[in-house]
PDB file of C-alpha atoms in Angstrom:
ATOM      1  CA  MET M   1      21.739  11.454  -3.035  1.00  0.00           C
ATOM      2  CA  GLN M   2      20.248  14.532  -4.659  1.00  0.00           C
ATOM      3  CA  ILE M   3      16.489  14.889  -5.454  1.00  0.00           C
ATOM      4  CA  THR M   4      14.845  17.405  -7.688  1.00  0.00           C
ATOM      5  CA  ARG M   5      11.229  17.809  -8.772  1.00  0.00           C
ATOM      6  CA  ARG M   6       9.632  19.194 -11.697  1.00  0.00           C
ATOM      7  CA  ARG M   7       5.843  19.546 -12.257  1.00  0.00           C
ATOM      8  CA  LEU M   8       4.449  20.480 -15.629  1.00  0.00           C
ATOM      9  CA  MET M   9       0.737  21.485 -15.789  1.00  0.00           C
ATOM     10  CA  ALA M  10      -0.026  21.445 -19.451  1.00  0.00           C
ATOM     11  CA  THR M  11      -3.422  23.219 -19.190  1.00  0.00           C
ATOM     12  CA  GLY M  12      -2.972  26.822 -20.423  1.00  0.00           C
ATOM     13  CA  THR M  13       0.688  26.494 -21.122  1.00  0.00           C
ATOM     14  CA  ALA M  14       1.339  28.062 -24.411  1.00  0.00           C
ATOM     15  CA  ALA M  15       4.630  26.489 -25.168  1.00  0.00           C
ATOM     16  CA  LEU M  16       3.168  22.981 -24.835  1.00  0.00           C
ATOM     17  CA  ALA M  17       0.193  23.854 -26.904  1.00  0.00           C
ATOM     18  CA  ALA M  18       2.588  25.025 -29.619  1.00  0.00           C
ATOM     19  CA  SER M  19       4.462  21.701 -29.421  1.00  0.00           C
ATOM     20  CA  GLY M  20       1.251  19.825 -30.397  1.00  0.00           C
ATOM     21  CA  LEU M  21       1.298  17.695 -27.214  1.00  0.00           C
ATOM     22  CA  PRO M  22      -1.997  16.920 -25.442  1.00  0.00           C
ATOM     23  CA  ARG M  23      -3.099  19.167 -22.549  1.00  0.00           C
ATOM     24  CA  ILE M  24      -2.285  16.898 -19.649  1.00  0.00           C
ATOM     25  CA  GLY M  25      -0.493  17.262 -16.367  1.00  0.00           C
ATOM     26  CA  TRP M  26       2.250  15.198 -15.078  1.00  0.00           C
ATOM     27  CA  THR M  27       4.990  15.211 -12.381  1.00  0.00           C
ATOM     28  CA  GLN M  28       8.621  14.305 -12.853  1.00  0.00           C
ATOM     29  CA  THR M  29      10.941  13.563  -9.974  1.00  0.00           C
ATOM     30  CA  THR M  30      14.561  13.081 -10.447  1.00  0.00           C
ATOM     31  CA  LEU M  31      17.015  11.351  -8.085  1.00  0.00           C
ATOM     32  CA  ARG M  32      20.800  11.622  -8.632  1.00  0.00           C
ATOM     33  CA  MET M  33      23.254   9.041  -7.327  1.00  0.00           C
ATOM     34  CA  GLY M  34      26.803   9.722  -8.511  1.00  0.00           C
ATOM     35  CA  ASP M  35      26.882   9.294 -12.251  1.00  0.00           C
ATOM     36  CA  THR M  36      23.282   7.680 -12.175  1.00  0.00           C
ATOM     37  CA  GLU M  37      20.016   9.822 -12.663  1.00  0.00           C
ATOM     38  CA  ILE M  38      16.796   8.136 -11.875  1.00  0.00           C
ATOM     39  CA  THR M  39      13.604   9.936 -13.054  1.00  0.00           C
ATOM     40  CA  THR M  40       9.969   8.950 -12.819  1.00  0.00           C
ATOM     41  CA  LEU M  41       7.629   9.502 -15.604  1.00  0.00           C
ATOM     42  CA  SER M  42       3.862   9.487 -15.474  1.00  0.00           C
ATOM     43  CA  ASP M  43       1.915   7.138 -17.665  1.00  0.00           C
ATOM     44  CA  GLY M  44      -1.316   8.636 -16.317  1.00  0.00           C
ATOM     45  CA  THR M  45      -3.663   7.017 -13.874  1.00  0.00           C
ATOM     46  CA  LEU M  46      -5.785   3.916 -13.544  1.00  0.00           C
ATOM     47  CA  SER M  47      -9.537   3.763 -12.575  1.00  0.00           C
ATOM     48  CA  LEU M  48     -10.206   0.747 -10.310  1.00  0.00           C
ATOM     49  CA  PRO M  49     -13.322  -0.323  -8.375  1.00  0.00           C
ATOM     50  CA  ALA M  50     -12.574  -0.193  -4.598  1.00  0.00           C
ATOM     51  CA  GLU M  51     -13.311  -3.954  -4.407  1.00  0.00           C
ATOM     52  CA  PHE M  52     -10.529  -4.770  -6.587  1.00  0.00           C
ATOM     53  CA  ILE M  53      -7.995  -3.971  -3.665  1.00  0.00           C
ATOM     54  CA  PHE M  54     -10.139  -3.725  -0.543  1.00  0.00           C
ATOM     55  CA  GLY M  55     -12.392  -6.640  -1.234  1.00  0.00           C
ATOM     56  CA  PRO M  56     -10.792  -9.120   0.980  1.00  0.00           C
ATOM     57  CA  MET M  57      -9.782  -6.708   3.903  1.00  0.00           C
ATOM     58  CA  PRO M  58     -11.635  -6.390   7.195  1.00  0.00           C
ATOM     59  CA  SER M  59     -14.221  -3.576   6.486  1.00  0.00           C
ATOM     60  CA  GLY M  60     -14.635  -2.475  10.050  1.00  0.00           C
ATOM     61  CA  GLU M  61     -11.048  -1.666  10.470  1.00  0.00           C
ATOM     62  CA  LEU M  62     -10.330  -0.688   6.889  1.00  0.00           C
ATOM     63  CA  ALA M  63     -12.207   2.752   7.097  1.00  0.00           C
ATOM     64  CA  GLN M  64     -10.126   3.730  10.179  1.00  0.00           C
ATOM     65  CA  VAL M  65      -6.927   2.776   8.499  1.00  0.00           C
ATOM     66  CA  LEU M  66      -7.704   4.744   5.296  1.00  0.00           C
ATOM     67  CA  ALA M  67      -9.103   7.896   7.163  1.00  0.00           C
ATOM     68  CA  PRO M  68      -5.728   9.576   7.595  1.00  0.00           C
ATOM     69  CA  TYR M  69      -5.021   9.170   3.837  1.00  0.00           C
ATOM     70  CA  GLY M  70      -8.334  10.659   2.867  1.00  0.00           C
ATOM     71  CA  VAL M  71      -9.296   7.559   1.050  1.00  0.00           C
ATOM     72  CA  ASP M  72     -12.976   6.507   0.845  1.00  0.00           C
ATOM     73  CA  PRO M  73     -12.965   2.731   1.164  1.00  0.00           C
ATOM     74  CA  ALA M  74     -16.071   2.583  -1.051  1.00  0.00           C
ATOM     75  CA  ALA M  75     -15.036   5.021  -3.747  1.00  0.00           C
ATOM     76  CA  PRO M  76     -13.347   4.160  -7.129  1.00  0.00           C
ATOM     77  CA  LEU M  77      -9.485   4.282  -6.823  1.00  0.00           C
ATOM     78  CA  THR M  78      -7.245   6.215  -9.256  1.00  0.00           C
ATOM     79  CA  PRO M  79      -3.684   5.381  -8.583  1.00  0.00           C
ATOM     80  CA  PRO M  80      -0.997   6.873 -10.418  1.00  0.00           C
ATOM     81  CA  CYS M  81       1.391   5.081 -12.721  1.00  0.00           C
ATOM     82  CA  ASN M  82       5.090   6.035 -12.417  1.00  0.00           C
ATOM     83  CA  LEU M  83       7.705   4.512 -14.736  1.00  0.00           C
ATOM     84  CA  THR M  84      11.189   4.687 -13.793  1.00  0.00           C
ATOM     85  CA  LEU M  85      13.850   5.881 -16.139  1.00  0.00           C
ATOM     86  CA  LEU M  86      17.650   5.284 -15.370  1.00  0.00           C
ATOM     87  CA  ARG M  87      20.363   7.261 -17.118  1.00  0.00           C
ATOM     88  CA  ARG M  88      24.029   6.500 -16.826  1.00  0.00           C
ATOM     89  CA  GLY M  89      26.618   7.051 -19.643  1.00  0.00           C
ATOM     90  CA  ASP M  90      25.307   5.214 -22.685  1.00  0.00           C
ATOM     91  CA  VAL M  91      22.505   3.411 -20.752  1.00  0.00           C
ATOM     92  CA  LEU M  92      18.981   4.863 -20.952  1.00  0.00           C
ATOM     93  CA  ALA M  93      16.866   2.054 -19.263  1.00  0.00           C
ATOM     94  CA  LEU M  94      13.110   2.076 -18.583  1.00  0.00           C
ATOM     95  CA  PHE M  95      11.590   0.025 -15.916  1.00  0.00           C
ATOM     96  CA  ASP M  96       8.203  -1.185 -17.414  1.00  0.00           C
ATOM     97  CA  ALA M  97       6.593   0.030 -20.591  1.00  0.00           C
ATOM     98  CA  GLY M  98       3.289   1.564 -19.465  1.00  0.00           C
ATOM     99  CA  SER M  99      -0.262   0.726 -20.723  1.00  0.00           C
ATOM    100  CA  GLY M 100      -0.191   1.705 -24.290  1.00  0.00           C
ATOM    101  CA  THR M 101      -3.510   2.828 -25.694  1.00  0.00           C
ATOM    102  CA  GLN M 102      -5.605  -0.333 -25.395  1.00  0.00           C
ATOM    103  CA  PHE M 103      -6.021  -0.649 -21.632  1.00  0.00           C
ATOM    104  CA  MET M 104      -7.530   2.306 -19.931  1.00  0.00           C
ATOM    105  CA  PRO M 105      -8.280   5.885 -21.517  1.00  0.00           C
ATOM    106  CA  SER M 106      -6.827   7.430 -18.290  1.00  0.00           C
ATOM    107  CA  ALA M 107      -3.524   5.700 -18.876  1.00  0.00           C
ATOM    108  CA  GLY M 108      -1.063   5.276 -21.738  1.00  0.00           C
ATOM    109  CA  MET M 109       0.452   8.785 -21.485  1.00  0.00           C
ATOM    110  CA  LEU M 110       4.078   7.673 -21.407  1.00  0.00           C
ATOM    111  CA  PRO M 111       4.838   8.746 -25.025  1.00  0.00           C
ATOM    112  CA  ASP M 112       3.679  12.322 -24.155  1.00  0.00           C
ATOM    113  CA  ALA M 113       5.800  12.234 -20.881  1.00  0.00           C
ATOM    114  CA  LEU M 114       8.818  10.955 -22.781  1.00  0.00           C
ATOM    115  CA  ALA M 115       8.361  13.713 -25.484  1.00  0.00           C
ATOM    116  CA  ALA M 116       7.997  16.455 -22.822  1.00  0.00           C
ATOM    117  CA  ALA M 117      11.301  15.217 -21.286  1.00  0.00           C
ATOM    118  CA  GLY M 118      13.072  15.265 -24.672  1.00  0.00           C
ATOM    119  CA  ILE M 119      13.453  11.524 -24.821  1.00  0.00           C
ATOM    120  CA  ASP M 120      13.178   9.636 -28.132  1.00  0.00           C
ATOM    121  CA  PRO M 121      11.955   6.072 -27.607  1.00  0.00           C
ATOM    122  CA  PHE M 122      14.490   4.949 -30.111  1.00  0.00           C
ATOM    123  CA  ASP M 123      17.170   6.098 -27.886  1.00  0.00           C
ATOM    124  CA  VAL M 124      15.913   3.807 -24.886  1.00  0.00           C
ATOM    125  CA  THR M 125      18.611   1.100 -24.621  1.00  0.00           C
ATOM    126  CA  HIS M 126      16.869  -1.356 -22.142  1.00  0.00           C
ATOM    127  CA  VAL M 127      13.287  -1.992 -21.118  1.00  0.00           C
ATOM    128  CA  ILE M 128      13.367  -3.981 -17.863  1.00  0.00           C
ATOM    129  CA  PHE M 129       9.934  -5.503 -16.664  1.00  0.00           C
ATOM    130  CA  THR M 130       8.763  -5.932 -13.072  1.00  0.00           C
ATOM    131  CA  HIS M 131       5.914  -8.096 -14.287  1.00  0.00           C
ATOM    132  CA  GLY M 132       3.537  -8.721 -17.168  1.00  0.00           C
ATOM    133  CA  HIS M 133       0.265  -6.761 -16.111  1.00  0.00           C
ATOM    134  CA  PRO M 134      -1.304  -4.533 -18.746  1.00  0.00           C
ATOM    135  CA  ASP M 135      -0.266  -1.263 -17.075  1.00  0.00           C
ATOM    136  CA  HIS M 136       3.410  -2.417 -17.072  1.00  0.00           C
ATOM    137  CA  LEU M 137       3.552  -4.361 -20.454  1.00  0.00           C
ATOM    138  CA  TRP M 138       1.050  -3.293 -22.945  1.00  0.00           C
ATOM    139  CA  GLY M 139       2.894  -0.026 -23.883  1.00  0.00           C
ATOM    140  CA  VAL M 140       5.794  -2.301 -25.386  1.00  0.00           C
ATOM    141  CA  LEU M 141       4.072  -2.115 -28.825  1.00  0.00           C
ATOM    142  CA  ASP M 142       2.820   0.808 -30.754  1.00  0.00           C
ATOM    143  CA  ASP M 143      -0.660   1.095 -32.389  1.00  0.00           C
ATOM    144  CA  PHE M 144       0.680  -0.943 -35.310  1.00  0.00           C
ATOM    145  CA  ASP M 145       1.748  -3.811 -33.032  1.00  0.00           C
ATOM    146  CA  GLU M 146       5.412  -2.962 -33.668  1.00  0.00           C
ATOM    147  CA  PRO M 147       7.963  -2.690 -30.770  1.00  0.00           C
ATOM    148  CA  TYR M 148       7.699   0.923 -29.586  1.00  0.00           C
ATOM    149  CA  PHE M 149      11.186   0.832 -28.062  1.00  0.00           C
ATOM    150  CA  ALA M 150      12.719  -0.661 -31.302  1.00  0.00           C
ATOM    151  CA  ASN M 151      16.336  -0.461 -30.341  1.00  0.00           C
ATOM    152  CA  ALA M 152      16.020  -1.566 -26.815  1.00  0.00           C
ATOM    153  CA  GLU M 153      17.022  -4.791 -25.271  1.00  0.00           C
ATOM    154  CA  HIS M 154      13.899  -6.074 -23.418  1.00  0.00           C
ATOM    155  CA  MET M 155      14.304  -7.998 -20.112  1.00  0.00           C
ATOM    156  CA  MET M 156      12.013  -9.929 -17.967  1.00  0.00           C
ATOM    157  CA  GLY M 157      12.485 -12.520 -15.057  1.00  0.00           C
ATOM    158  CA  GLY M 158      12.382 -16.130 -16.486  1.00  0.00           C
ATOM    159  CA  VAL M 159       9.687 -17.150 -14.105  1.00  0.00           C
ATOM    160  CA  GLU M 160       7.423 -14.269 -15.230  1.00  0.00           C
ATOM    161  CA  PHE M 161       8.116 -14.623 -18.880  1.00  0.00           C
ATOM    162  CA  ASP M 162       7.281 -18.300 -18.838  1.00  0.00           C
ATOM    163  CA  TYR M 163       4.141 -17.880 -16.834  1.00  0.00           C
ATOM    164  CA  TRP M 164       2.595 -15.290 -19.494  1.00  0.00           C
ATOM    165  CA  MET M 165       3.872 -17.370 -22.512  1.00  0.00           C
ATOM    166  CA  ASP M 166       2.264 -20.518 -21.177  1.00  0.00           C
ATOM    167  CA  ASP M 167      -1.043 -21.395 -22.920  1.00  0.00           C
ATOM    168  CA  ALA M 168      -2.418 -22.869 -19.847  1.00  0.00           C
ATOM    169  CA  THR M 169      -2.297 -19.480 -17.961  1.00  0.00           C
ATOM    170  CA  VAL M 170      -5.426 -18.106 -19.714  1.00  0.00           C
ATOM    171  CA  GLY M 171      -7.563 -20.902 -18.291  1.00  0.00           C
ATOM    172  CA  SER M 172      -6.009 -20.840 -14.754  1.00  0.00           C
ATOM    173  CA  ILE M 173      -5.589 -17.160 -14.092  1.00  0.00           C
ATOM    174  CA  GLY M 174      -9.408 -16.542 -13.605  1.00  0.00           C
ATOM    175  CA  ALA M 175     -12.132 -15.087 -15.944  1.00  0.00           C
ATOM    176  CA  GLU M 176     -11.621 -11.486 -14.633  1.00  0.00           C
ATOM    177  CA  ARG M 177      -7.995 -11.677 -15.645  1.00  0.00           C
ATOM    178  CA  ALA M 178      -8.128 -13.803 -18.815  1.00  0.00           C
ATOM    179  CA  ALA M 179      -7.649 -10.715 -21.096  1.00  0.00           C
ATOM    180  CA  PHE M 180      -4.405  -9.937 -19.154  1.00  0.00           C
ATOM    181  CA  ALA M 181      -2.984 -13.367 -20.169  1.00  0.00           C
ATOM    182  CA  VAL M 182      -4.134 -13.084 -23.787  1.00  0.00           C
ATOM    183  CA  GLY M 183      -2.819  -9.527 -24.127  1.00  0.00           C
ATOM    184  CA  ALA M 184       0.556 -10.352 -22.399  1.00  0.00           C
ATOM    185  CA  GLN M 185       1.254 -13.445 -24.555  1.00  0.00           C
ATOM    186  CA  ARG M 186       0.566 -11.541 -27.729  1.00  0.00           C
ATOM    187  CA  ARG M 187       2.987  -8.673 -26.877  1.00  0.00           C
ATOM    188  CA  LEU M 188       5.554 -10.882 -25.510  1.00  0.00           C
ATOM    189  CA  SER M 189       5.555 -12.877 -28.728  1.00  0.00           C
ATOM    190  CA  VAL M 190       6.500  -9.943 -30.737  1.00  0.00           C
ATOM    191  CA  VAL M 191       9.327  -8.995 -28.620  1.00  0.00           C
ATOM    192  CA  ALA M 192      10.475 -12.447 -27.667  1.00  0.00           C
ATOM    193  CA  ASP M 193      13.570 -12.337 -29.885  1.00  0.00           C
ATOM    194  CA  ALA M 194      14.731  -9.150 -28.119  1.00  0.00           C
ATOM    195  CA  MET M 195      14.076 -10.636 -24.624  1.00  0.00           C
ATOM    196  CA  THR M 196      16.758 -11.412 -22.135  1.00  0.00           C
ATOM    197  CA  ARG M 197      15.751 -13.494 -19.184  1.00  0.00           C
ATOM    198  CA  PHE M 198      17.119 -13.063 -15.701  1.00  0.00           C
ATOM    199  CA  GLY M 199      16.645 -14.538 -12.200  1.00  0.00           C
ATOM    200  CA  ASP M 200      16.678 -13.564  -8.578  1.00  0.00           C
ATOM    201  CA  GLY M 201      19.855 -11.867  -7.637  1.00  0.00           C
ATOM    202  CA  ASP M 202      21.086 -11.280 -11.167  1.00  0.00           C
ATOM    203  CA  GLU M 203      22.767  -7.985 -11.986  1.00  0.00           C
ATOM    204  CA  VAL M 204      20.547  -6.831 -14.905  1.00  0.00           C
ATOM    205  CA  LEU M 205      22.703  -3.653 -15.382  1.00  0.00           C
ATOM    206  CA  PRO M 206      25.889  -2.727 -13.482  1.00  0.00           C
ATOM    207  CA  GLY M 207      24.800  -1.844 -10.076  1.00  0.00           C
ATOM    208  CA  VAL M 208      21.101  -2.965 -10.644  1.00  0.00           C
ATOM    209  CA  VAL M 209      20.245  -6.195  -8.996  1.00  0.00           C
ATOM    210  CA  ALA M 210      16.765  -8.114  -9.403  1.00  0.00           C
ATOM    211  CA  ALA M 211      15.074  -9.289  -6.383  1.00  0.00           C
ATOM    212  CA  LEU M 212      12.271 -11.859  -6.769  1.00  0.00           C
ATOM    213  CA  THR M 213       9.098 -10.455  -4.909  1.00  0.00           C
ATOM    214  CA  PRO M 214       6.286 -12.891  -5.879  1.00  0.00           C
ATOM    215  CA  GLY M 215       2.691 -12.921  -5.175  1.00  0.00           C
ATOM    216  CA  HIS M 216       1.346 -10.010  -7.126  1.00  0.00           C
ATOM    217  CA  THR M 217       2.210 -12.186 -10.093  1.00  0.00           C
ATOM    218  CA  PRO M 218       4.306 -15.566  -9.986  1.00  0.00           C
ATOM    219  CA  GLY M 219       7.591 -14.024 -11.004  1.00  0.00           C
ATOM    220  CA  HIS M 220       7.254 -10.332 -10.032  1.00  0.00           C
ATOM    221  CA  MET M 221      10.608  -8.584  -9.706  1.00  0.00           C
ATOM    222  CA  GLY M 222      11.906  -5.566  -7.841  1.00  0.00           C
ATOM    223  CA  PHE M 223      15.305  -4.011  -8.516  1.00  0.00           C
ATOM    224  CA  VAL M 224      17.738  -2.656  -6.164  1.00  0.00           C
ATOM    225  CA  ILE M 225      19.884   0.267  -7.612  1.00  0.00           C
ATOM    226  CA  GLY M 226      22.948   1.163  -5.706  1.00  0.00           C
ATOM    227  CA  GLU M 227      24.255   0.069  -2.293  1.00  0.00           C
ATOM    228  CA  GLY M 228      23.524   0.614   1.384  1.00  0.00           C
ATOM    229  CA  ALA M 229      21.698   3.824   2.404  1.00  0.00           C
ATOM    230  CA  GLU M 230      22.397   5.326  -1.010  1.00  0.00           C
ATOM    231  CA  ALA M 231      20.361   2.540  -2.546  1.00  0.00           C
ATOM    232  CA  VAL M 232      16.736   2.689  -3.852  1.00  0.00           C
ATOM    233  CA  MET M 233      14.464  -0.186  -4.723  1.00  0.00           C
ATOM    234  CA  VAL M 234      12.126  -0.258  -7.778  1.00  0.00           C
ATOM    235  CA  LEU M 235       9.028  -1.867  -6.132  1.00  0.00           C
ATOM    236  CA  GLY M 236       6.660  -2.426  -9.126  1.00  0.00           C
ATOM    237  CA  ASP M 237       3.414  -3.598  -7.701  1.00  0.00           C
ATOM    238  CA  ALA M 238       4.916  -5.705  -4.799  1.00  0.00           C
ATOM    239  CA  ILE M 239       3.992  -2.635  -2.480  1.00  0.00           C
ATOM    240  CA  GLY M 240       1.157  -1.413  -4.725  1.00  0.00           C
ATOM    241  CA  ASN M 241      -0.197   1.702  -2.907  1.00  0.00           C
ATOM    242  CA  ASP M 242       0.945   4.348  -0.461  1.00  0.00           C
ATOM    243  CA  HIS M 243      -1.931   3.769   2.190  1.00  0.00           C
ATOM    244  CA  VAL M 244      -3.096   0.331   3.219  1.00  0.00           C
ATOM    245  CA  ALA M 245      -0.175  -1.496   1.818  1.00  0.00           C
ATOM    246  CA  PHE M 246       2.065   0.505   4.057  1.00  0.00           C
ATOM    247  CA  ALA M 247      -0.198   0.798   7.115  1.00  0.00           C
ATOM    248  CA  ARG M 248      -1.222  -2.944   6.987  1.00  0.00           C
ATOM    249  CA  PRO M 249       1.220  -4.892   4.854  1.00  0.00           C
ATOM    250  CA  GLY M 250       0.196  -8.232   6.189  1.00  0.00           C
ATOM    251  CA  TRP M 251      -3.448  -7.795   4.901  1.00  0.00           C
ATOM    252  CA  VAL M 252      -4.246  -9.553   1.745  1.00  0.00           C
ATOM    253  CA  SER M 253      -5.315  -7.547  -1.509  1.00  0.00           C
ATOM    254  CA  GLY M 254      -7.670  -8.414  -4.096  1.00  0.00           C
ATOM    255  CA  SER M 255      -5.149  -6.980  -6.653  1.00  0.00           C
ATOM    256  CA  ASP M 256      -2.636  -9.714  -6.136  1.00  0.00           C
ATOM    257  CA  GLN M 257      -2.878 -13.082  -7.992  1.00  0.00           C
ATOM    258  CA  ASP M 258      -1.598 -15.008  -4.843  1.00  0.00           C
ATOM    259  CA  PRO M 259      -2.654 -12.689  -1.975  1.00  0.00           C
ATOM    260  CA  GLU M 260      -1.107 -14.688   0.849  1.00  0.00           C
ATOM    261  CA  ALA M 261       2.260 -14.844  -0.836  1.00  0.00           C
ATOM    262  CA  ALA M 262       2.104 -11.145  -1.838  1.00  0.00           C
ATOM    263  CA  ALA M 263       1.454 -10.188   1.795  1.00  0.00           C
ATOM    264  CA  ALA M 264       4.511 -12.282   2.982  1.00  0.00           C
ATOM    265  CA  THR M 265       6.506 -10.543   0.327  1.00  0.00           C
ATOM    266  CA  ARG M 266       5.378  -7.112   1.514  1.00  0.00           C
ATOM    267  CA  LEU M 267       6.394  -7.837   5.115  1.00  0.00           C
ATOM    268  CA  ALA M 268       9.739  -9.232   4.015  1.00  0.00           C
ATOM    269  CA  MET M 269      10.337  -6.189   1.789  1.00  0.00           C
ATOM    270  CA  PHE M 270       9.546  -3.754   4.470  1.00  0.00           C
ATOM    271  CA  ASP M 271      12.014  -5.559   6.772  1.00  0.00           C
ATOM    272  CA  ARG M 272      14.727  -5.208   4.215  1.00  0.00           C
ATOM    273  CA  ILE M 273      14.059  -1.704   3.071  1.00  0.00           C
ATOM    274  CA  THR M 274      14.020  -0.372   6.688  1.00  0.00           C
ATOM    275  CA  ALA M 275      16.963  -2.533   7.843  1.00  0.00           C
ATOM    276  CA  ASP M 276      19.074  -1.153   5.018  1.00  0.00           C
ATOM    277  CA  ASP M 277      17.639   2.375   5.002  1.00  0.00           C
ATOM    278  CA  MET M 278      16.884   2.133   1.235  1.00  0.00           C
ATOM    279  CA  GLY M 279      14.830   4.656  -0.699  1.00  0.00           C
ATOM    280  CA  VAL M 280      11.981   3.392  -2.738  1.00  0.00           C
ATOM    281  CA  ILE M 281      10.440   4.029  -6.145  1.00  0.00           C
ATOM    282  CA  GLY M 282       6.874   2.794  -6.284  1.00  0.00           C
ATOM    283  CA  PHE M 283       4.753   2.514  -9.533  1.00  0.00           C
ATOM    284  CA  HIS M 284       1.472   3.325  -7.853  1.00  0.00           C
ATOM    285  CA  LEU M 285       2.875   5.460  -5.103  1.00  0.00           C
ATOM    286  CA  GLY M 286       1.838   9.245  -5.006  1.00  0.00           C
ATOM    287  CA  HIS M 287       3.922  12.515  -5.443  1.00  0.00           C
ATOM    288  CA  GLY M 288       6.084  11.010  -8.217  1.00  0.00           C
ATOM    289  CA  GLY M 289       6.780   7.739  -6.473  1.00  0.00           C
ATOM    290  CA  ILE M 290      10.203   8.443  -4.952  1.00  0.00           C
ATOM    291  CA  GLY M 291      10.393   8.353  -1.199  1.00  0.00           C
ATOM    292  CA  ARG M 292      11.455   6.612   1.988  1.00  0.00           C
ATOM    293  CA  VAL M 293       9.655   4.270   4.348  1.00  0.00           C
ATOM    294  CA  GLU M 294       9.095   5.207   7.852  1.00  0.00           C
ATOM    295  CA  ALA M 295       7.755   3.079  10.786  1.00  0.00           C
ATOM    296  CA  TYR M 296       4.308   4.427  11.705  1.00  0.00           C
ATOM    297  CA  GLY M 297       1.825   2.939  14.270  1.00  0.00           C
ATOM    298  CA  GLU M 298       1.252  -0.878  13.566  1.00  0.00           C
ATOM    299  CA  GLY M 299       2.843  -0.530  10.164  1.00  0.00           C
ATOM    300  CA  TYR M 300       4.604   2.044   7.974  1.00  0.00           C
ATOM    301  CA  ARG M 301       4.116   5.164   6.003  1.00  0.00           C
ATOM    302  CA  PHE M 302       5.436   6.456   2.636  1.00  0.00           C
ATOM    303  CA  ALA M 303       7.429   9.744   3.014  1.00  0.00           C
ATOM    304  CA  PRO M 304       7.764  11.176  -0.538  1.00  0.00           C
ATOM    305  CA  ILE M 305      11.024  12.997  -1.410  1.00  0.00           C
ATOM    306  CA  GLY M 306      10.945  16.238  -3.325  1.00  0.00           C
TER     307      GLY M 306
END
């Protein structure tokens, strides 16, 4: 397993200015496993009120847990968004599609990251979704409501697809997430004819196996790439940050649609990841998102690679 890391700081870079790309900074981390190359690309960051994640957690202990990570439990959170790109032969597969331009101004940077990496969206062969939240799905369409990855096969777990396409979801998901449901159904309707549904344990690509990890959303999926100690797991939002989700995986989080189920999923995932010594790729983990899980105190910690 070979890991490399490239950081492009666009500010003040003459070559990038000449290319016409915006002056942004992004980090690219690459993992090579035999004939497979896995790269994380930044879609920018989110801006979230602390209550969105920390609200249901025990406030007295929370500050102590977060202190070693330099996280203020009362301050807004700005998690990174790392999309995973897999290259192997003729396959160029992207896990999730980013936010697009209609969610948050700090996100939706994937087109710039792809361009800087020399990747044409028309060359992407597969877009494989972990779940249907805006920062993972809304970038599937361009600003003209056309598929951004026009030549790609789109793939989503059947439970997740049915949940967002169900007209009843907008009424049951809660007022604060109702826009998520409306936005997901609109976008999925456009790409439905290009959508392949899959289930828990299905091999979505050769050597890439889906793993149902529910709780954050009803049909959330992770993906195991490779086998044994050489394997890595694409986490999506099932392990949604590199601080409290690792240190106290059994605590419920306000970001999860079914907090109790999501906590049970995290505990089971950490058991599996550590037992099999798998690497991880996290959508909202820092340092490019690729790393390993280490036992630490009462829980775990994220050890970035590269």
